[in-house]
PDB file of N, CA and C in Angstrom:
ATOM      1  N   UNK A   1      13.079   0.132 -14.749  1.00 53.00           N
ATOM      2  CA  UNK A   1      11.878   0.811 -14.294  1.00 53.00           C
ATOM      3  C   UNK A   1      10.998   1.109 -15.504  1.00 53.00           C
ATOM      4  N   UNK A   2       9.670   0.485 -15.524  1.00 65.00           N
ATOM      5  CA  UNK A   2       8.850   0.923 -16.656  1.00 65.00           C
ATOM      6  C   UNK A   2       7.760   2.196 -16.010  1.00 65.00           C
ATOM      7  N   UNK A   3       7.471   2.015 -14.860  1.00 67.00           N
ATOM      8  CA  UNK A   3       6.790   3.267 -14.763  1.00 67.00           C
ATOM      9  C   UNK A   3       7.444   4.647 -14.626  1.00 67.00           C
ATOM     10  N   UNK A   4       6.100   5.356 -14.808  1.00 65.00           N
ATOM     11  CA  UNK A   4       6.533   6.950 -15.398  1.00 65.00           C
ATOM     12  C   UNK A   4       6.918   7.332 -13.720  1.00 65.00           C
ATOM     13  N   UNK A   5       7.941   8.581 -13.819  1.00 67.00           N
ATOM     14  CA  UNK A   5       8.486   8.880 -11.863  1.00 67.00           C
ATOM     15  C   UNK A   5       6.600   9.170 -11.483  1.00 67.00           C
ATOM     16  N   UNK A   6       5.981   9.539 -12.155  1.00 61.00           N
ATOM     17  CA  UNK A   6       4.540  10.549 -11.070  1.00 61.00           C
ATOM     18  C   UNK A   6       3.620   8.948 -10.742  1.00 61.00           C
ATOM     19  N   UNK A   7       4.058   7.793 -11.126  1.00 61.00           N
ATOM     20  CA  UNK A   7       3.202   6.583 -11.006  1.00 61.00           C
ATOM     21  C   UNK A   7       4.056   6.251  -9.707  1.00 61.00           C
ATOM     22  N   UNK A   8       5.084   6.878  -9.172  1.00 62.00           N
ATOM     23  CA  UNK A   8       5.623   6.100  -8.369  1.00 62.00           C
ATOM     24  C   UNK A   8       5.780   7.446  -7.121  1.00 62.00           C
ATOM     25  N   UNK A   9       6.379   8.884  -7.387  1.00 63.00           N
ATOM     26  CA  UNK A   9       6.233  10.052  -6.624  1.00 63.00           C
ATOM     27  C   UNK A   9       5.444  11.083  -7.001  1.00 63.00           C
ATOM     28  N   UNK A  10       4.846  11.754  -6.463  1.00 61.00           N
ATOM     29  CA  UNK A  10       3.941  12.665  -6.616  1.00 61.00           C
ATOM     30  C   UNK A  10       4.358  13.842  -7.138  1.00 61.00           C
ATOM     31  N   UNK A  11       4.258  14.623  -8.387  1.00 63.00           N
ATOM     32  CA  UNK A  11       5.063  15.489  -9.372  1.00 63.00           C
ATOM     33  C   UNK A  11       5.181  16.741  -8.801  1.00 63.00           C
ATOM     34  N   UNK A  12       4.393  17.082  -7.695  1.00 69.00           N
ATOM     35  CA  UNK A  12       4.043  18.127  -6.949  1.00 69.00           C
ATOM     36  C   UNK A  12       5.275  18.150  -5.890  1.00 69.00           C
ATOM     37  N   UNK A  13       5.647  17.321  -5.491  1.00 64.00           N
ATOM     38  CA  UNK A  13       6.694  17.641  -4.495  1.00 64.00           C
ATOM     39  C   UNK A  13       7.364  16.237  -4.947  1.00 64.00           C
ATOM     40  N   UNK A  14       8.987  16.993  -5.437  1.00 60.00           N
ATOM     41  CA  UNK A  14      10.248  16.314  -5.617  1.00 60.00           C
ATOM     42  C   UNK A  14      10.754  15.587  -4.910  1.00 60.00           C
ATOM     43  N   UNK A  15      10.700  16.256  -3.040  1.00 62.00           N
ATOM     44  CA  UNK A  15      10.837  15.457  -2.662  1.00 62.00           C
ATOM     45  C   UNK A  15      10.095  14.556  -1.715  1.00 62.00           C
ATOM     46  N   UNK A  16       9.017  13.799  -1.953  1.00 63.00           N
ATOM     47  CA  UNK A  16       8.529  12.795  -1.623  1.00 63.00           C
ATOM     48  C   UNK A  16       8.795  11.341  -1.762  1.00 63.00           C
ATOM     49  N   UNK A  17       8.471  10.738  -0.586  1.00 68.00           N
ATOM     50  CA  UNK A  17       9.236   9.297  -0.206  1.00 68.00           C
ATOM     51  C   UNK A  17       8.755   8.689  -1.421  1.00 68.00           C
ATOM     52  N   UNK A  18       7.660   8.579  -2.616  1.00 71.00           N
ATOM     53  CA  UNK A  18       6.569   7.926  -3.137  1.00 71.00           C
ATOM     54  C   UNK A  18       5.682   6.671  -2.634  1.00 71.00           C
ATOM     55  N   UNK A  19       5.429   6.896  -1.255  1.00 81.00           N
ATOM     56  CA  UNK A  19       4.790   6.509  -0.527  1.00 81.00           C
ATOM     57  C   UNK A  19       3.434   7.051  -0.042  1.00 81.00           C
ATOM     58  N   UNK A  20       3.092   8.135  -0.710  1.00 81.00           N
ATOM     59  CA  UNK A  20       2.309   9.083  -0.254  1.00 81.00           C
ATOM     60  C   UNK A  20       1.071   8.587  -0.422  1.00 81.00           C
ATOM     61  N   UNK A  21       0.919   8.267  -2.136  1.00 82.00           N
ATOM     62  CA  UNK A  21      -0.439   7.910  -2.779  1.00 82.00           C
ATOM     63  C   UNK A  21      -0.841   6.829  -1.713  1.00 82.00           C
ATOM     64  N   UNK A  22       0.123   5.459  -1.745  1.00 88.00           N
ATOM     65  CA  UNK A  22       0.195   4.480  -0.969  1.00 88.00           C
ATOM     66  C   UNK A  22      -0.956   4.467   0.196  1.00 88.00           C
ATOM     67  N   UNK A  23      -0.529   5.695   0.947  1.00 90.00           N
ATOM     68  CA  UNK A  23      -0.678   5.703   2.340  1.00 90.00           C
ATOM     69  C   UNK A  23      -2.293   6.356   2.419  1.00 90.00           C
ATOM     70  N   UNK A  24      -2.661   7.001   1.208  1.00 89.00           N
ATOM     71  CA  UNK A  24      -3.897   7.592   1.117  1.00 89.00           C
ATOM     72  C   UNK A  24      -4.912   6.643   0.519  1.00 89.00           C
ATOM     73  N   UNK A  25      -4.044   5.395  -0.509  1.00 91.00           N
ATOM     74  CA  UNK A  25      -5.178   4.370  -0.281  1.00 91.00           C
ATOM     75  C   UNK A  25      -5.563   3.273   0.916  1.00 91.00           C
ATOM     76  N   UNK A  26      -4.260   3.520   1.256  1.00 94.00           N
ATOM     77  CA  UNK A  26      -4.108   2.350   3.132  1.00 94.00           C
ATOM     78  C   UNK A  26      -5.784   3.456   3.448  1.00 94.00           C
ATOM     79  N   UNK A  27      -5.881   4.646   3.792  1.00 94.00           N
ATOM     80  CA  UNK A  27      -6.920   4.914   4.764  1.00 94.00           C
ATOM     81  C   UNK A  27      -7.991   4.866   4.020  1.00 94.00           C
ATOM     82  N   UNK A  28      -8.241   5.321   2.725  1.00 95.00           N
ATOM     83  CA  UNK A  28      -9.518   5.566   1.915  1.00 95.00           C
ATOM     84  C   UNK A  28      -9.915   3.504   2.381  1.00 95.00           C
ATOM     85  N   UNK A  29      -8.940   2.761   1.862  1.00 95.00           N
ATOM     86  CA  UNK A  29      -9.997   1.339   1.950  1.00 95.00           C
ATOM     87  C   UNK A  29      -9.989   1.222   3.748  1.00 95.00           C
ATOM     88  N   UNK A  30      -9.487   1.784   4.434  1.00 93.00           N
ATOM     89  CA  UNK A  30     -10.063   1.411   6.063  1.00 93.00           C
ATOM     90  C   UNK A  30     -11.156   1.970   5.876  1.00 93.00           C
ATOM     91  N   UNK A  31     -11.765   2.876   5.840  1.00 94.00           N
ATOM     92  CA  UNK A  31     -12.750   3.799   5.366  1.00 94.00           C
ATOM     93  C   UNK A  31     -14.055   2.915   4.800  1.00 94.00           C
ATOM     94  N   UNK A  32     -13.602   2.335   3.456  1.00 96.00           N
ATOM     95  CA  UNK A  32     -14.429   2.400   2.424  1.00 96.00           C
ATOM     96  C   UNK A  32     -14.972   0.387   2.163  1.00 96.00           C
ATOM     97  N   UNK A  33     -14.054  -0.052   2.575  1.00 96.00           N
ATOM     98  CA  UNK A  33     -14.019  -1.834   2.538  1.00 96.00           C
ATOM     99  C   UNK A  33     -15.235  -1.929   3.631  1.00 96.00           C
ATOM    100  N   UNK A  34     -16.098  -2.796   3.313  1.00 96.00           N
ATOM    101  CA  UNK A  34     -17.149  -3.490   4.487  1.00 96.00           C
ATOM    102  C   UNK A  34     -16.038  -4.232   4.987  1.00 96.00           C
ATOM    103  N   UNK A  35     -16.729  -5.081   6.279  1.00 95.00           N
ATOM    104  CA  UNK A  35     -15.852  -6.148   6.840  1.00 95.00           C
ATOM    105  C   UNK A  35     -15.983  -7.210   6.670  1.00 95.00           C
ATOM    106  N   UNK A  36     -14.548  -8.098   6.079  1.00 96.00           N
ATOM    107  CA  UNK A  36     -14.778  -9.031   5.187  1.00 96.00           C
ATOM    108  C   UNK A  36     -14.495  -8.644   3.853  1.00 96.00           C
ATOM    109  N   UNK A  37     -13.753  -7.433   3.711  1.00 97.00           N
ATOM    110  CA  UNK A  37     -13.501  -6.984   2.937  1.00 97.00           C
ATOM    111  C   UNK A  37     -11.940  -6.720   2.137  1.00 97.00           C
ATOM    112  N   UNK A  38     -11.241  -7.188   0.600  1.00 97.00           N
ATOM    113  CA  UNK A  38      -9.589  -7.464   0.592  1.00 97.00           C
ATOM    114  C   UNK A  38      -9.172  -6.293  -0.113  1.00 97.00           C
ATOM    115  N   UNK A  39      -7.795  -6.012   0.460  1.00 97.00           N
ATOM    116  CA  UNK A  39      -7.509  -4.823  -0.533  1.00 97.00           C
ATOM    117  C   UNK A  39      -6.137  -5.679  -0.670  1.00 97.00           C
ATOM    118  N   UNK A  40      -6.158  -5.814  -2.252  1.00 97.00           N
ATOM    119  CA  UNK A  40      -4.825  -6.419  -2.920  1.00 97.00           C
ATOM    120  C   UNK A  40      -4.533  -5.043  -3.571  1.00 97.00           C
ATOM    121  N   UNK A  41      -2.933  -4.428  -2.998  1.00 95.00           N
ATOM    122  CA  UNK A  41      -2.039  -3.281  -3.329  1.00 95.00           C
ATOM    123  C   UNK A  41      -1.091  -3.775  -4.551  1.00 95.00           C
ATOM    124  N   UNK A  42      -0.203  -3.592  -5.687  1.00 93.00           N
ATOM    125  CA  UNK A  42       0.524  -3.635  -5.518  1.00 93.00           C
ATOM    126  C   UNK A  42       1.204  -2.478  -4.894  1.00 93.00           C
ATOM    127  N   UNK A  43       2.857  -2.750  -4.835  1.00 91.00           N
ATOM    128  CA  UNK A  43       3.674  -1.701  -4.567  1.00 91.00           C
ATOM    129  C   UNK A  43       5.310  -2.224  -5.110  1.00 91.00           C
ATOM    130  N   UNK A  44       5.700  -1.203  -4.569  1.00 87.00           N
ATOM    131  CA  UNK A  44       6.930  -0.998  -5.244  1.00 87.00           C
ATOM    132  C   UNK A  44       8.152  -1.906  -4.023  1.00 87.00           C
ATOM    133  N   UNK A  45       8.945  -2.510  -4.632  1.00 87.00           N
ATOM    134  CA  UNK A  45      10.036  -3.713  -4.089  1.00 87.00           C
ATOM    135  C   UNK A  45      10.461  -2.663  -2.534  1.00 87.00           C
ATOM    136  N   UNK A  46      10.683  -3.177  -1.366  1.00 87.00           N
ATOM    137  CA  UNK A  46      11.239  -2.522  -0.184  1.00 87.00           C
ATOM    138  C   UNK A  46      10.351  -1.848   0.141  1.00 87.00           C
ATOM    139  N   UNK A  47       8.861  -2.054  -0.067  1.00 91.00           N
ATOM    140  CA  UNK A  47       8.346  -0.731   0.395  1.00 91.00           C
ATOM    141  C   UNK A  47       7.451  -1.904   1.636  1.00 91.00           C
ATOM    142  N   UNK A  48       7.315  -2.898   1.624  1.00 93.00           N
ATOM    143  CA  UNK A  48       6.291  -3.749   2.221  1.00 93.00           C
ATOM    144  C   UNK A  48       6.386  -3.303   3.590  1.00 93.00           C
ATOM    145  N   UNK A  49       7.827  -3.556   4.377  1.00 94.00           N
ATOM    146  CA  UNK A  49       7.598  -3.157   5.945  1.00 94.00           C
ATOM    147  C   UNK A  49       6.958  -1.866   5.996  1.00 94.00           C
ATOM    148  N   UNK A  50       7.174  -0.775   5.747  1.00 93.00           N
ATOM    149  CA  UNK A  50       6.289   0.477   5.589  1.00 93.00           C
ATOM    150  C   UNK A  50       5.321   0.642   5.636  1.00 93.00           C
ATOM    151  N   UNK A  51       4.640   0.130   4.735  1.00 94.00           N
ATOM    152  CA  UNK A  51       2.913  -0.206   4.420  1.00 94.00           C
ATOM    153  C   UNK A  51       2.408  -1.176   5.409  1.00 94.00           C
ATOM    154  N   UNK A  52       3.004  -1.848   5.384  1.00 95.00           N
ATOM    155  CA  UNK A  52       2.184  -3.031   6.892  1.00 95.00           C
ATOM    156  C   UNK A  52       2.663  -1.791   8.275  1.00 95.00           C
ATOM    157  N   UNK A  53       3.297  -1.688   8.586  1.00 95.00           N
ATOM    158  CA  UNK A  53       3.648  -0.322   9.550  1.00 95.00           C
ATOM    159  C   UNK A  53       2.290   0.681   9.471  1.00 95.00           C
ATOM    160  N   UNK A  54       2.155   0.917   8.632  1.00 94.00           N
ATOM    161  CA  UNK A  54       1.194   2.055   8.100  1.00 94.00           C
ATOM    162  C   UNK A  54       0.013   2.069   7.861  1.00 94.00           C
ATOM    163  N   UNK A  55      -0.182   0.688   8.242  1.00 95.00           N
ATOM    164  CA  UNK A  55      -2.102   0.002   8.220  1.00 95.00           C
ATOM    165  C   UNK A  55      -2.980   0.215   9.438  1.00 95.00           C
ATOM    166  N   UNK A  56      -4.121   1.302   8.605  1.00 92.00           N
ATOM    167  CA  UNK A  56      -4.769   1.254   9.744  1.00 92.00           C
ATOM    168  C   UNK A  56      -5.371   0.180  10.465  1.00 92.00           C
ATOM    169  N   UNK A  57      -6.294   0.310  12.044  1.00 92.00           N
ATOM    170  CA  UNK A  57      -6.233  -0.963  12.572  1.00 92.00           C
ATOM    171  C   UNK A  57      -6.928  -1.996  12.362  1.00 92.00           C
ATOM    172  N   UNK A  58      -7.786  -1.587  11.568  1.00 92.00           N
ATOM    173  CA  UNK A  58      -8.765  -2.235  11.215  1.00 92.00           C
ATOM    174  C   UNK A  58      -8.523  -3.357   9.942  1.00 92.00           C
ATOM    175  N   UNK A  59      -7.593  -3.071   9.103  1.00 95.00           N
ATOM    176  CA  UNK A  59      -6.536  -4.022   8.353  1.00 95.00           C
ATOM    177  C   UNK A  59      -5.925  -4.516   8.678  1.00 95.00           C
ATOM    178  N   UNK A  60      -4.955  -3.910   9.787  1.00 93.00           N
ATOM    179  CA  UNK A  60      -3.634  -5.263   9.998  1.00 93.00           C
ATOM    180  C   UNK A  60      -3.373  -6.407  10.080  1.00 93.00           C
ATOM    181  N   UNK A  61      -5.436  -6.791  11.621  1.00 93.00           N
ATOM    182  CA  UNK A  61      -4.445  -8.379  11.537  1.00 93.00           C
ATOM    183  C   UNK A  61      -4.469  -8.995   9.891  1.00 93.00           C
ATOM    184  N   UNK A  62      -3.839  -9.988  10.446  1.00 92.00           N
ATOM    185  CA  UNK A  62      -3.304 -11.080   9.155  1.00 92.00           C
ATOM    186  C   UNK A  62      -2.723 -10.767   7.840  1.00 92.00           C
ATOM    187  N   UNK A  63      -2.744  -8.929   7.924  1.00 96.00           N
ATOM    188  CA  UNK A  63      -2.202  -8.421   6.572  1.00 96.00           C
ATOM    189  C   UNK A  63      -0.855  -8.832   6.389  1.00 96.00           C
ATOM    190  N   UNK A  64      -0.697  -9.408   4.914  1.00 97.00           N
ATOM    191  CA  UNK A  64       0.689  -9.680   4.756  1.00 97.00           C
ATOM    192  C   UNK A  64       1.142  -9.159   3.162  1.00 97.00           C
ATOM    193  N   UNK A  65       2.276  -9.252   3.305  1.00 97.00           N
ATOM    194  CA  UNK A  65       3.200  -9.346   2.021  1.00 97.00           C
ATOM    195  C   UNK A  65       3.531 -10.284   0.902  1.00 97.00           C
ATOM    196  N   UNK A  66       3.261 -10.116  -0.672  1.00 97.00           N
ATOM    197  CA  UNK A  66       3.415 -11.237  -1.134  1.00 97.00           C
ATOM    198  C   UNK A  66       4.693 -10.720  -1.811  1.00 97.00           C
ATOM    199  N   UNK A  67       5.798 -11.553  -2.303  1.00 96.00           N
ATOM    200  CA  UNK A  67       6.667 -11.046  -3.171  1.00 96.00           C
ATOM    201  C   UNK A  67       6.452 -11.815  -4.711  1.00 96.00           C
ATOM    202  N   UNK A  68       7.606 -11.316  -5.260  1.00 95.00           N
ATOM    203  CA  UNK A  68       7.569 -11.726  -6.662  1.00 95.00           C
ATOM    204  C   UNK A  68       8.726 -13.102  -7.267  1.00 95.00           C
ATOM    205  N   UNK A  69       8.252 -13.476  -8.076  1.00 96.00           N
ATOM    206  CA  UNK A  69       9.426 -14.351  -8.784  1.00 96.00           C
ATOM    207  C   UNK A  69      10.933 -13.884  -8.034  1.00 96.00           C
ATOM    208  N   UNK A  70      11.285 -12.922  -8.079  1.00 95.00           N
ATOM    209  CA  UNK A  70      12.482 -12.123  -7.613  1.00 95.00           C
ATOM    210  C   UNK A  70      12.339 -12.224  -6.357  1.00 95.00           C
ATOM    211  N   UNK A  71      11.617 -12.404  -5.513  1.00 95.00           N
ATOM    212  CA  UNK A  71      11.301 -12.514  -4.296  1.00 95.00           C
ATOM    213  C   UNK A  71      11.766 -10.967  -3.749  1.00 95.00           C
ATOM    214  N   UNK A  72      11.230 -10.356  -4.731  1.00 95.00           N
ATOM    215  CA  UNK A  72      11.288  -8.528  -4.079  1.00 95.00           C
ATOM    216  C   UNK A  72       9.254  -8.191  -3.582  1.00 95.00           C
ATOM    217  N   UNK A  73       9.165  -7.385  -2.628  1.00 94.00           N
ATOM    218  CA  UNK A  73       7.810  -7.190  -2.212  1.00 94.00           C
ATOM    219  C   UNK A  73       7.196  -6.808  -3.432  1.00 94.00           C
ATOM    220  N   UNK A  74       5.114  -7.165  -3.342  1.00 95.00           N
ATOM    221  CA  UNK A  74       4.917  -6.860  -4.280  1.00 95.00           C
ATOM    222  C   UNK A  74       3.782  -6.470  -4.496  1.00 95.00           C
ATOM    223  N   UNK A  75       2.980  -6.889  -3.423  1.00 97.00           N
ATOM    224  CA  UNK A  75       1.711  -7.373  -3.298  1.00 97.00           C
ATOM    225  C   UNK A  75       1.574  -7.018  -1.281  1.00 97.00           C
ATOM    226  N   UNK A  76       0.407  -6.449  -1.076  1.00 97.00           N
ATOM    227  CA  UNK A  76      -0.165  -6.330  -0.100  1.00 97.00           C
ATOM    228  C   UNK A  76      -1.580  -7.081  -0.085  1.00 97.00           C
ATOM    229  N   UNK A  77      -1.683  -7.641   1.032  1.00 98.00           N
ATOM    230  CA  UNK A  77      -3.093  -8.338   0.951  1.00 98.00           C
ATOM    231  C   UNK A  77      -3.685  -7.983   2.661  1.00 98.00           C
ATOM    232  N   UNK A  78      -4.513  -7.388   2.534  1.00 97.00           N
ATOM    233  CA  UNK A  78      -5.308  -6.843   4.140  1.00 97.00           C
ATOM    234  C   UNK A  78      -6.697  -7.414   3.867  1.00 97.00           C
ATOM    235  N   UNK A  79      -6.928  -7.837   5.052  1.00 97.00           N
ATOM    236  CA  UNK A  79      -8.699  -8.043   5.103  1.00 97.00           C
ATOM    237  C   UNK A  79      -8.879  -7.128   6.062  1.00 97.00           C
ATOM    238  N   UNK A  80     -10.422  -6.202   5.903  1.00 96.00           N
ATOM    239  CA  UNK A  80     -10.461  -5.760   6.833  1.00 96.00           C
ATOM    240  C   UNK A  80     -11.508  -6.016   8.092  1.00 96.00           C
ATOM    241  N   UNK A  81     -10.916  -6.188   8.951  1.00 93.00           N
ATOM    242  CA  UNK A  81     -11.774  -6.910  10.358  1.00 93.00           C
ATOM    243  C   UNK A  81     -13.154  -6.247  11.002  1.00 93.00           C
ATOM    244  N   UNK A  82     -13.775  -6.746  11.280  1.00 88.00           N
ATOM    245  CA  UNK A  82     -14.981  -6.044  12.088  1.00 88.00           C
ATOM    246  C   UNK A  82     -14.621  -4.967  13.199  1.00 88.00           C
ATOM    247  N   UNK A  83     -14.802  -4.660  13.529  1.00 74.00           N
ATOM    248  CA  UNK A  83     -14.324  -3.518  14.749  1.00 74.00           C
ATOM    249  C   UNK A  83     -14.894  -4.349  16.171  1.00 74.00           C
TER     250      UNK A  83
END
């Protein structure tokens, strides 16, 4: 692990999934992306079903998962759709 624990859980509460930040950029880019618009995440290995789970609706379709050399998750890629 090269990152610092607060790059990955939030220092404020110990116990958090470190999914939190995650989930607050999933809504800020539903929010904030025009349509036609990509949000490339990384994230952290095992976290991919979660985050695709956790996309608002306007991202999901076609959002997928990319993994790594290791073929551990790694990469989120959402477009976000017109309404």
């Amino acid at each position: 692990a090269f990152e610092p624990k607060s790059a990955l859980v939030p220092e404020e509460n110990d116990n958090a999934a470190g999914t939190e930040d995650a989930f607050q950029i999933l809504r800020e880019a539903a929010r904030l992306l025009v349509p036609g618009g990509v949000l490339l995440m990384e994230m952290g290995c095992g976290q991919g079903p979660e985050l695709l789970h956790a996309l608002p609706g306007a991202l999901r379709a076609g959002a997928r998962v990319l993994r790594d050399a290791a073929g551990l998750d790694r990469l989120l890629v959402a477009v976000k759709q017109p309404l």
